[in-house]
Amino acid sequence: MMKSLFEGVTGLNANALAMGVIGDNIANVKTVGYKAGTASFAELLNQTLETGGSGNGVALWDLSNSWNQGAPEETGNVMDLSIDGQGFFMVADDAGTIRYTRAGNFQMDMAGDVVNPDGLRVQGKKILNPETGLLGNLESINIPSENDPARATDSLSMVMNLDPAASADDTFSTSVMVYDSLATPTGLDFLFTPALDGGGNSLPGRWNWAVSVDPSVTDSPVSSGGVLAFDPDGRLDPSACIPAGGNPTIDLTGLKSGADPLSVEWQYLEDGASDGSITGYAGTSEVTGQARNGYPEGVLQGVGVDETGIISTIYSNGNVTPIYRITLADFRNPYGLIDKGSNLFGQSAASGQPRTGEPAIGPFGGITSGALEKSNVDLNSEFVNLITTQRAFQANSKVITTSDALLQELMKLKS
């Protein structure tokens, strides 16, 4: 009977601890990225019994987290990030200690570092070459505040068709805006006229072209001009063009803005062959697209984050520059992670070493910007657990009071 008293006490203790886990889950139902805790029980065995067949109460065996993904909740804040799938964000303190979290409520501090509410810095890799995707080493993500410097135009292209059946007096013109070294905008005015034979008749599939600028830009003539020639199928014939076999350049000198001389390559050949941007098909002469590099200075207006975790700076001149890619971590056994509080976890021997990688590659989930992962607490289940735990506590208290009543009856035998 004394044994049953102590067994009842172990039941009270274990269920009181379980009630604390349930209460913690309910309290964190609105906590970003929170993972619900689960209490597991184990029987206590009396080690002195040779038969090993007698129980000795119960104890809280294990506290673990449910790693089911919480539903995303839109916030409209571009720096609020959620992971759609596996992985943890990596954040570091001033000492360089890495912690892991599913809570992506980040912001930029005064230094431009991307941090969580506790000031821990989000980790990623600098994009060294946007074209190849070459990344640097793992470091704290920092958003530069400098303006995007101006760049002079040195190349342009046009998607254009020139009617091979145009008459001698037909002309076609278009303009392309370029920038000099001081970011002064300048319009290059292209004039296309049919090439003529000795009798003043237009030559099919041959167009002369020349470029001019407004007199307020420069007093010097524009050094450019040539011929575009097409084969019978309407494709550009590089060997018959002037200049032949290469892209022409348009040179502007003596710019009144005080900028350096401007030399712009008109790109319509690639490796000596037509890139298909200029055609000579029957129909209207028209430009359907144009592009050029070069731009004025741009002021930082914001940042963007895409599904692959690439963070880009957005400037007032229209440039979008990829600067960092978020790095995620995953563990072979996430149940072995140590809860560090503040939605943070630390690795342990049970969790194993972290495996790192980029979002949306391999086992790692993609990034959703402007949304946060909600708590995965299921209130329905928690209320059911609340009831069953309360009943279990009451039942164990009943074991104690009943055992006490039996002891009282036993004491009456002596009297």
GROMACS .gro file of C-alpha atoms in nm:
model
  415
    1MET     CA    1   0.000   0.000   0.000
    2MET     CA    2   0.289   0.236   0.069
    3LYS     CA    3   0.414   0.154  -0.281
    4SER     CA    4   0.084   0.259  -0.436
    5LEU     CA    5   0.112   0.595  -0.259
    6PHE     CA    6   0.447   0.663  -0.425
    7GLU     CA    7   0.322   0.538  -0.760
    8GLY     CA    8   0.035   0.786  -0.734
    9VAL     CA    9   0.285   1.063  -0.663
   10THR     CA   10   0.483   0.977  -0.977
   11GLY     CA   11   0.161   0.996  -1.176
   12LEU     CA   12   0.083   1.339  -1.032
   13ASN     CA   13   0.432   1.466  -1.114
   14ALA     CA   14   0.435   1.327  -1.467
   15ASN     CA   15   0.092   1.462  -1.556
   16ALA     CA   16   0.173   1.799  -1.403
   17LEU     CA   17   0.473   1.822  -1.635
   18ALA     CA   18   0.258   1.709  -1.929
   19MET     CA   19   0.007   1.981  -1.842
   20GLY     CA   20   0.292   2.231  -1.862
   21VAL     CA   21   0.376   2.113  -2.217
   22ILE     CA   22   0.011   2.151  -2.322
   23GLY     CA   23  -0.006   2.494  -2.165
   24ASP     CA   24   0.312   2.597  -2.348
   25ASN     CA   25   0.164   2.482  -2.679
   26ILE     CA   26  -0.158   2.675  -2.625
   27ALA     CA   27   0.032   2.986  -2.516
   28ASN     CA   28   0.238   2.976  -2.838
   29VAL     CA   29  -0.048   2.920  -3.080
   30LYS     CA   30   0.035   3.258  -3.244
   31THR     CA   31   0.414   3.230  -3.220
   32VAL     CA   32   0.583   3.246  -3.561
   33GLY     CA   33   0.741   2.916  -3.661
   34TYR     CA   34   0.662   2.753  -3.327
   35LYS     CA   35   0.675   2.372  -3.321
   36ALA     CA   36   0.435   2.203  -3.081
   37GLY     CA   37   0.587   1.999  -2.798
   38THR     CA   38   0.485   1.644  -2.716
   39ALA     CA   39   0.532   1.470  -2.379
   40SER     CA   40   0.609   1.095  -2.371
   41PHE     CA   41   0.579   0.876  -2.060
   42ALA     CA   42   0.768   0.566  -1.949
   43GLU     CA   43   0.708   0.326  -1.662
   44LEU     CA   44   0.950   0.310  -1.371
   45LEU     CA   45   1.069  -0.043  -1.295
   46ASN     CA   46   1.170  -0.170  -0.951
   47GLN     CA   47   1.530  -0.269  -1.018
   48THR     CA   48   1.555  -0.486  -0.702
   49LEU     CA   49   1.304  -0.747  -0.821
   50GLU     CA   50   1.480  -1.046  -0.972
   51THR     CA   51   1.173  -1.130  -1.178
   52GLY     CA   52   1.169  -0.773  -1.318
   53GLY     CA   53   0.795  -0.785  -1.357
   54SER     CA   54   0.670  -0.517  -1.124
   55GLY     CA   55   0.612  -0.153  -1.211
   56ASN     CA   56   0.710   0.132  -0.988
   57GLY     CA   57   0.514   0.427  -1.126
   58VAL     CA   58   0.561   0.656  -1.422
   59ALA     CA   59   0.791   0.938  -1.529
   60LEU     CA   60   0.812   1.187  -1.810
   61TRP     CA   61   1.031   1.006  -2.061
   62ASP     CA   62   1.087   1.256  -2.340
   63LEU     CA   63   0.991   1.601  -2.462
   64SER     CA   64   1.002   1.635  -2.842
   65ASN     CA   65   0.880   1.876  -3.106
   66SER     CA   66   0.647   1.816  -3.398
   67TRP     CA   67   0.823   1.924  -3.717
   68ASN     CA   68   0.511   1.938  -3.928
   69GLN     CA   69   0.508   2.255  -4.134
   70GLY     CA   70   0.281   2.536  -4.018
   71ALA     CA   71   0.054   2.714  -4.265
   72PRO     CA   72   0.190   3.034  -4.426
   73GLU     CA   73   0.033   3.366  -4.331
   74GLU     CA   74   0.070   3.663  -4.566
   75THR     CA   75   0.209   3.981  -4.412
   76GLY     CA   76   0.296   4.201  -4.711
   77ASN     CA   77   0.644   4.267  -4.567
   78VAL     CA   78   0.901   4.158  -4.824
   79MET     CA   79   1.152   4.062  -4.552
   80ASP     CA   80   0.907   3.823  -4.385
   81LEU     CA   81   1.014   3.484  -4.520
   82SER     CA   82   0.879   3.132  -4.487
   83ILE     CA   83   1.024   2.800  -4.601
   84ASP     CA   84   0.794   2.584  -4.811
   85GLY     CA   85   0.939   2.245  -4.723
   86GLN     CA   86   1.249   2.128  -4.539
   87GLY     CA   87   1.520   2.346  -4.394
   88PHE     CA   88   1.606   2.602  -4.129
   89PHE     CA   89   1.722   2.960  -4.159
   90MET     CA   90   2.069   3.010  -4.014
   91VAL     CA   91   2.131   3.308  -3.784
   92ALA     CA   92   2.451   3.407  -3.603
   93ASP     CA   93   2.534   3.620  -3.298
   94ASP     CA   94   2.833   3.851  -3.255
   95ALA     CA   95   3.052   3.556  -3.152
   96GLY     CA   96   2.964   3.370  -3.473
   97THR     CA   97   2.756   3.103  -3.299
   98ILE     CA   98   2.503   2.962  -3.543
   99ARG     CA   99   2.144   2.896  -3.442
  100TYR     CA  100   1.865   2.750  -3.653
  101THR     CA  101   1.507   2.870  -3.688
  102ARG     CA  102   1.190   2.837  -3.892
  103ALA     CA  103   1.077   3.186  -3.789
  104GLY     CA  104   1.152   3.418  -4.081
  105ASN     CA  105   1.037   3.754  -3.940
  106PHE     CA  106   1.348   3.945  -4.049
  107GLN     CA  107   1.431   4.311  -4.096
  108MET     CA  108   1.725   4.536  -4.182
  109ASP     CA  109   1.910   4.711  -3.901
  110MET     CA  110   2.090   5.045  -3.919
  111ALA     CA  111   2.404   4.880  -4.059
  112GLY     CA  112   2.211   4.709  -4.338
  113ASP     CA  113   2.238   4.362  -4.183
  114VAL     CA  114   1.936   4.135  -4.222
  115VAL     CA  115   1.850   4.032  -3.865
  116ASN     CA  116   1.581   3.861  -3.660
  117PRO     CA  117   1.401   4.046  -3.374
  118ASP     CA  118   1.689   3.956  -3.136
  119GLY     CA  119   1.949   4.107  -3.370
  120LEU     CA  120   2.094   3.774  -3.485
  121ARG     CA  121   2.221   3.805  -3.842
  122VAL     CA  122   2.079   3.591  -4.121
  123GLN     CA  123   2.341   3.386  -4.307
  124GLY     CA  124   2.384   3.353  -4.681
  125LYS     CA  125   2.640   3.362  -4.961
  126LYS     CA  126   2.732   3.663  -5.171
  127ILE     CA  127   2.657   3.629  -5.542
  128LEU     CA  128   2.994   3.679  -5.712
  129ASN     CA  129   2.869   3.628  -6.068
  130PRO     CA  130   2.496   3.663  -6.137
  131GLU     CA  131   2.529   3.506  -6.483
  132THR     CA  132   2.695   3.184  -6.367
  133GLY     CA  133   2.547   3.178  -6.018
  134LEU     CA  134   2.892   3.164  -5.857
  135LEU     CA  135   2.861   3.210  -5.480
  136GLY     CA  136   3.110   3.316  -5.213
  137ASN     CA  137   3.155   3.185  -4.860
  138LEU     CA  138   2.891   3.178  -4.587
  139GLU     CA  139   2.858   3.519  -4.420
  140SER     CA  140   2.606   3.757  -4.268
  141ILE     CA  141   2.375   3.911  -4.528
  142ASN     CA  142   2.424   4.287  -4.561
  143ILE     CA  143   2.221   4.511  -4.793
  144PRO     CA  144   2.437   4.795  -4.933
  145SER     CA  145   2.287   5.144  -4.907
  146GLU     CA  146   2.500   5.299  -5.183
  147ASN     CA  147   2.342   5.425  -5.502
  148ASP     CA  148   2.380   5.226  -5.821
  149PRO     CA  149   2.649   5.418  -6.014
  150ALA     CA  150   2.576   5.547  -6.363
  151ARG     CA  151   2.711   5.355  -6.660
  152ALA     CA  152   2.774   5.481  -7.012
  153THR     CA  153   2.605   5.295  -7.297
  154ASP     CA  154   2.841   5.086  -7.510
  155SER     CA  155   2.597   4.853  -7.689
  156LEU     CA  156   2.245   4.854  -7.828
  157SER     CA  157   2.021   4.626  -8.029
  158MET     CA  158   1.692   4.650  -8.214
  159VAL     CA  159   1.434   4.397  -8.324
  160MET     CA  160   1.344   4.538  -8.661
  161ASN     CA  161   1.201   4.455  -9.004
  162LEU     CA  162   1.278   4.652  -9.322
  163ASP     CA  163   1.040   4.608  -9.616
  164PRO     CA  164   1.237   4.482  -9.920
  165ALA     CA  165   0.972   4.623 -10.157
  166ALA     CA  166   1.003   4.983 -10.034
  167SER     CA  167   1.014   5.248 -10.309
  168ALA     CA  168   1.298   5.493 -10.363
  169ASP     CA  169   1.130   5.773 -10.169
  170ASP     CA  170   1.028   5.557  -9.870
  171THR     CA  171   1.218   5.626  -9.549
  172PHE     CA  172   1.199   5.480  -9.203
  173SER     CA  173   1.329   5.628  -8.879
  174THR     CA  174   1.354   5.535  -8.514
  175SER     CA  175   1.538   5.658  -8.205
  176VAL     CA  176   1.727   5.486  -7.925
  177MET     CA  177   1.807   5.660  -7.594
  178VAL     CA  178   2.164   5.614  -7.472
  179TYR     CA  179   2.367   5.757  -7.180
  180ASP     CA  180   2.712   5.913  -7.179
  181SER     CA  181   2.971   5.881  -6.899
  182LEU     CA  182   2.795   6.158  -6.702
  183ALA     CA  183   2.460   5.978  -6.735
  184THR     CA  184   2.331   6.245  -6.974
  185PRO     CA  185   2.056   6.094  -7.192
  186THR     CA  186   2.108   6.127  -7.564
  187GLY     CA  187   1.875   6.017  -7.842
  188LEU     CA  188   2.040   5.842  -8.137
  189ASP     CA  189   1.818   5.908  -8.439
  190PHE     CA  190   1.842   5.630  -8.700
  191LEU     CA  191   1.733   5.704  -9.057
  192PHE     CA  192   1.686   5.417  -9.302
  193THR     CA  193   1.654   5.483  -9.678
  194PRO     CA  194   1.638   5.230  -9.965
  195ALA     CA  195   1.967   5.191 -10.152
  196LEU     CA  196   1.946   5.306 -10.516
  197ASP     CA  197   2.104   5.185 -10.836
  198GLY     CA  198   2.259   5.414 -11.097
  199GLY     CA  199   1.917   5.488 -11.240
  200GLY     CA  200   1.770   5.605 -10.912
  201ASN     CA  201   1.570   5.289 -10.855
  202SER     CA  202   1.563   5.113 -10.519
  203LEU     CA  203   1.768   4.797 -10.484
  204PRO     CA  204   1.555   4.514 -10.334
  205GLY     CA  205   1.681   4.405  -9.993
  206ARG     CA  206   1.926   4.694  -9.954
  207TRP     CA  207   1.890   4.977  -9.702
  208ASN     CA  208   2.126   5.262  -9.622
  209TRP     CA  209   2.134   5.377  -9.263
  210ALA     CA  210   2.276   5.679  -9.083
  211VAL     CA  211   2.266   5.818  -8.730
  212SER     CA  212   2.232   6.177  -8.614
  213VAL     CA  213   2.184   6.352  -8.279
  214ASP     CA  214   2.028   6.679  -8.170
  215PRO     CA  215   2.266   6.973  -8.232
  216SER     CA  216   2.248   7.056  -7.861
  217VAL     CA  217   2.437   6.734  -7.787
  218THR     CA  218   2.746   6.790  -8.005
  219ASP     CA  219   2.870   7.004  -8.292
  220SER     CA  220   3.076   6.715  -8.427
  221PRO     CA  221   2.920   6.486  -8.689
  222VAL     CA  222   2.824   6.139  -8.578
  223SER     CA  223   3.072   5.886  -8.712
  224SER     CA  224   2.843   5.610  -8.828
  225GLY     CA  225   2.649   5.478  -9.124
  226GLY     CA  226   2.639   5.183  -9.357
  227VAL     CA  227   2.425   4.938  -9.549
  228LEU     CA  228   2.200   4.654  -9.436
  229ALA     CA  229   2.168   4.379  -9.697
  230PHE     CA  230   1.934   4.081  -9.700
  231ASP     CA  231   1.939   3.749  -9.887
  232PRO     CA  232   1.639   3.623 -10.090
  233ASP     CA  233   1.496   3.459  -9.773
  234GLY     CA  234   1.485   3.791  -9.584
  235ARG     CA  235   1.779   3.708  -9.361
  236LEU     CA  236   2.059   3.955  -9.299
  237ASP     CA  237   2.360   3.884  -9.525
  238PRO     CA  238   2.668   3.989  -9.320
  239SER     CA  239   2.906   3.967  -9.618
  240ALA     CA  240   2.700   4.216  -9.820
  241CYS     CA  241   2.649   4.461  -9.535
  242ILE     CA  242   2.861   4.769  -9.477
  243PRO     CA  243   3.062   4.728  -9.265
  244ALA     CA  244   3.095   4.365  -9.374
  245GLY     CA  245   3.117   4.074  -9.129
  246GLY     CA  246   3.107   4.278  -8.808
  247ASN     CA  247   2.886   4.492  -8.588
  248PRO     CA  248   2.910   4.866  -8.663
  249THR     CA  249   2.997   5.124  -8.399
  250ILE     CA  250   2.841   5.466  -8.351
  251ASP     CA  251   3.091   5.724  -8.227
  252LEU     CA  252   3.004   6.057  -8.066
  253THR     CA  253   3.279   6.308  -7.986
  254GLY     CA  254   3.286   6.662  -7.855
  255LEU     CA  255   2.988   6.609  -7.626
  256LYS     CA  256   2.868   6.938  -7.482
  257SER     CA  257   2.793   6.770  -7.150
  258GLY     CA  258   3.168   6.736  -7.097
  259ALA     CA  259   3.143   6.358  -7.094
  260ASP     CA  260   3.395   6.124  -7.250
  261PRO     CA  261   3.351   6.035  -7.618
  262LEU     CA  262   3.078   5.775  -7.662
  263SER     CA  263   3.127   5.460  -7.870
  264VAL     CA  264   2.822   5.236  -7.903
  265GLU     CA  265   2.821   4.898  -8.077
  266TRP     CA  266   2.505   4.813  -8.270
  267GLN     CA  267   2.474   4.440  -8.213
  268TYR     CA  268   2.303   4.237  -8.485
  269LEU     CA  269   2.575   3.981  -8.560
  270GLU     CA  270   2.692   3.700  -8.333
  271ASP     CA  271   3.010   3.514  -8.427
  272GLY     CA  272   2.989   3.669  -8.772
  273ALA     CA  273   2.632   3.550  -8.840
  274SER     CA  274   2.298   3.724  -8.804
  275ASP     CA  275   2.142   3.692  -8.459
  276GLY     CA  276   1.794   3.721  -8.617
  277SER     CA  277   1.714   4.062  -8.471
  278ILE     CA  278   1.696   4.235  -8.812
  279THR     CA  279   1.492   4.091  -9.098
  280GLY     CA  280   1.393   4.190  -9.449
  281TYR     CA  281   1.050   4.032  -9.486
  282ALA     CA  282   0.770   4.174  -9.697
  283GLY     CA  283   0.552   4.397  -9.486
  284THR     CA  284   0.571   4.710  -9.281
  285SER     CA  285   0.908   4.852  -9.181
  286GLU     CA  286   0.893   4.871  -8.803
  287VAL     CA  287   1.084   4.831  -8.477
  288THR     CA  288   0.921   4.589  -8.235
  289GLY     CA  289   1.183   4.598  -7.964
  290GLN     CA  290   1.504   4.766  -7.858
  291ALA     CA  291   1.755   4.730  -7.580
  292ARG     CA  292   2.068   4.903  -7.463
  293ASN     CA  293   2.295   4.893  -7.164
  294GLY     CA  294   2.392   5.202  -6.973
  295TYR     CA  295   2.175   5.386  -6.727
  296PRO     CA  296   2.169   5.689  -6.497
  297GLU     CA  297   2.253   5.671  -6.129
  298GLY     CA  298   1.991   5.482  -5.930
  299VAL     CA  299   1.877   5.528  -5.570
  300LEU     CA  300   1.808   5.217  -5.363
  301GLN     CA  301   1.432   5.178  -5.339
  302GLY     CA  302   1.394   4.836  -5.183
  303VAL     CA  303   1.487   4.470  -5.192
  304GLY     CA  304   1.324   4.159  -5.330
  305VAL     CA  305   1.354   3.791  -5.242
  306ASP     CA  306   1.261   3.517  -5.489
  307GLU     CA  307   1.171   3.149  -5.440
  308THR     CA  308   1.533   3.037  -5.469
  309GLY     CA  309   1.639   3.266  -5.183
  310ILE     CA  310   1.813   3.524  -5.403
  311ILE     CA  311   1.805   3.869  -5.245
  312SER     CA  312   1.818   4.153  -5.499
  313THR     CA  313   1.847   4.529  -5.460
  314ILE     CA  314   1.599   4.738  -5.660
  315TYR     CA  315   1.705   5.084  -5.782
  316SER     CA  316   1.518   5.386  -5.917
  317ASN     CA  317   1.692   5.347  -6.256
  318GLY     CA  318   1.519   5.012  -6.304
  319ASN     CA  319   1.819   4.795  -6.222
  320VAL     CA  320   1.763   4.483  -6.015
  321THR     CA  321   2.093   4.349  -5.882
  322PRO     CA  322   2.121   4.002  -5.721
  323ILE     CA  323   2.354   4.035  -5.422
  324TYR     CA  324   2.304   3.738  -5.184
  325ARG     CA  325   2.149   3.394  -5.173
  326ILE     CA  326   2.006   3.269  -4.844
  327THR     CA  327   2.163   2.949  -4.710
  328LEU     CA  328   1.944   2.687  -4.540
  329ALA     CA  329   2.041   2.402  -4.308
  330ASP     CA  330   1.884   2.064  -4.243
  331PHE     CA  331   1.952   1.777  -4.002
  332ARG     CA  332   1.932   1.402  -4.028
  333ASN     CA  333   1.749   1.397  -3.694
  334PRO     CA  334   1.576   1.730  -3.622
  335TYR     CA  335   1.417   1.572  -3.312
  336GLY     CA  336   1.764   1.585  -3.156
  337LEU     CA  337   1.788   1.965  -3.181
  338ILE     CA  338   1.815   2.158  -2.855
  339ASP     CA  339   1.550   2.423  -2.793
  340LYS     CA  340   1.732   2.750  -2.720
  341GLY     CA  341   1.422   2.968  -2.680
  342SER     CA  342   1.317   3.264  -2.895
  343ASN     CA  343   1.225   3.022  -3.177
  344LEU     CA  344   1.589   2.912  -3.200
  345PHE     CA  345   1.743   2.566  -3.198
  346GLY     CA  346   2.098   2.441  -3.155
  347GLN     CA  347   2.261   2.129  -3.289
  348SER     CA  348   2.355   1.838  -3.066
  349ALA     CA  349   2.517   1.498  -3.095
  350ALA     CA  350   2.169   1.352  -3.140
  351SER     CA  351   2.077   1.586  -3.427
  352GLY     CA  352   2.404   1.539  -3.613
  353GLN     CA  353   2.593   1.797  -3.814
  354PRO     CA  354   2.391   2.035  -4.031
  355ARG     CA  355   2.372   1.987  -4.405
  356THR     CA  356   2.363   2.324  -4.583
  357GLY     CA  357   2.236   2.423  -4.925
  358GLU     CA  358   2.036   2.673  -5.124
  359PRO     CA  359   1.655   2.704  -5.125
  360ALA     CA  360   1.459   2.512  -5.389
  361ILE     CA  361   1.753   2.279  -5.459
  362GLY     CA  362   1.756   1.912  -5.357
  363PRO     CA  363   1.581   1.850  -5.025
  364PHE     CA  364   1.552   2.217  -4.934
  365GLY     CA  365   1.222   2.399  -4.967
  366GLY     CA  366   1.166   2.721  -5.158
  367ILE     CA  367   1.128   3.065  -5.003
  368THR     CA  368   0.802   3.259  -4.991
  369SER     CA  369   0.852   3.633  -4.945
  370GLY     CA  370   0.588   3.838  -4.765
  371ALA     CA  371   0.464   3.546  -4.554
  372LEU     CA  372   0.545   3.384  -4.220
  373GLU     CA  373   0.507   3.023  -4.111
  374LYS     CA  374   0.244   3.003  -3.840
  375SER     CA  375   0.260   2.780  -3.533
  376ASN     CA  376   0.175   2.417  -3.604
  377VAL     CA  377  -0.021   2.385  -3.278
  378ASP     CA  378  -0.359   2.212  -3.330
  379LEU     CA  379  -0.590   2.365  -3.070
  380ASN     CA  380  -0.846   2.086  -3.110
  381SER     CA  381  -0.587   1.822  -3.019
  382GLU     CA  382  -0.447   2.035  -2.737
  383PHE     CA  383  -0.790   2.074  -2.575
  384VAL     CA  384  -0.845   1.697  -2.594
  385ASN     CA  385  -0.500   1.641  -2.439
  386LEU     CA  386  -0.589   1.898  -2.175
  387ILE     CA  387  -0.896   1.698  -2.073
  388THR     CA  388  -0.724   1.359  -2.072
  389THR     CA  389  -0.427   1.492  -1.876
  390GLN     CA  390  -0.659   1.652  -1.622
  391ARG     CA  391  -0.845   1.322  -1.581
  392ALA     CA  392  -0.519   1.132  -1.546
  393PHE     CA  393  -0.409   1.373  -1.273
  394GLN     CA  394  -0.741   1.328  -1.094
  395ALA     CA  395  -0.713   0.949  -1.123
  396ASN     CA  396  -0.366   0.948  -0.970
  397SER     CA  397  -0.483   1.171  -0.687
  398LYS     CA  398  -0.762   0.916  -0.631
  399VAL     CA  399  -0.500   0.640  -0.604
  400ILE     CA  400  -0.336   0.834  -0.320
  401THR     CA  401  -0.659   0.903  -0.131
  402THR     CA  402  -0.774   0.540  -0.172
  403SER     CA  403  -0.439   0.406  -0.053
  404ASP     CA  404  -0.463   0.639   0.245
  405ALA     CA  405  -0.810   0.504   0.325
  406LEU     CA  406  -0.676   0.148   0.312
  407LEU     CA  407  -0.394   0.241   0.549
  408GLN     CA  408  -0.647   0.388   0.788
  409GLU     CA  409  -0.842   0.062   0.783
  410LEU     CA  410  -0.520  -0.127   0.846
  411MET     CA  411  -0.445   0.094   1.147
  412LYS     CA  412  -0.789   0.013   1.293
  413LEU     CA  413  -0.700  -0.358   1.309
  414LYS     CA  414  -0.451  -0.287   1.586
  415SER     CA  415  -0.701  -0.093   1.792
   0.00000   0.00000   0.00000
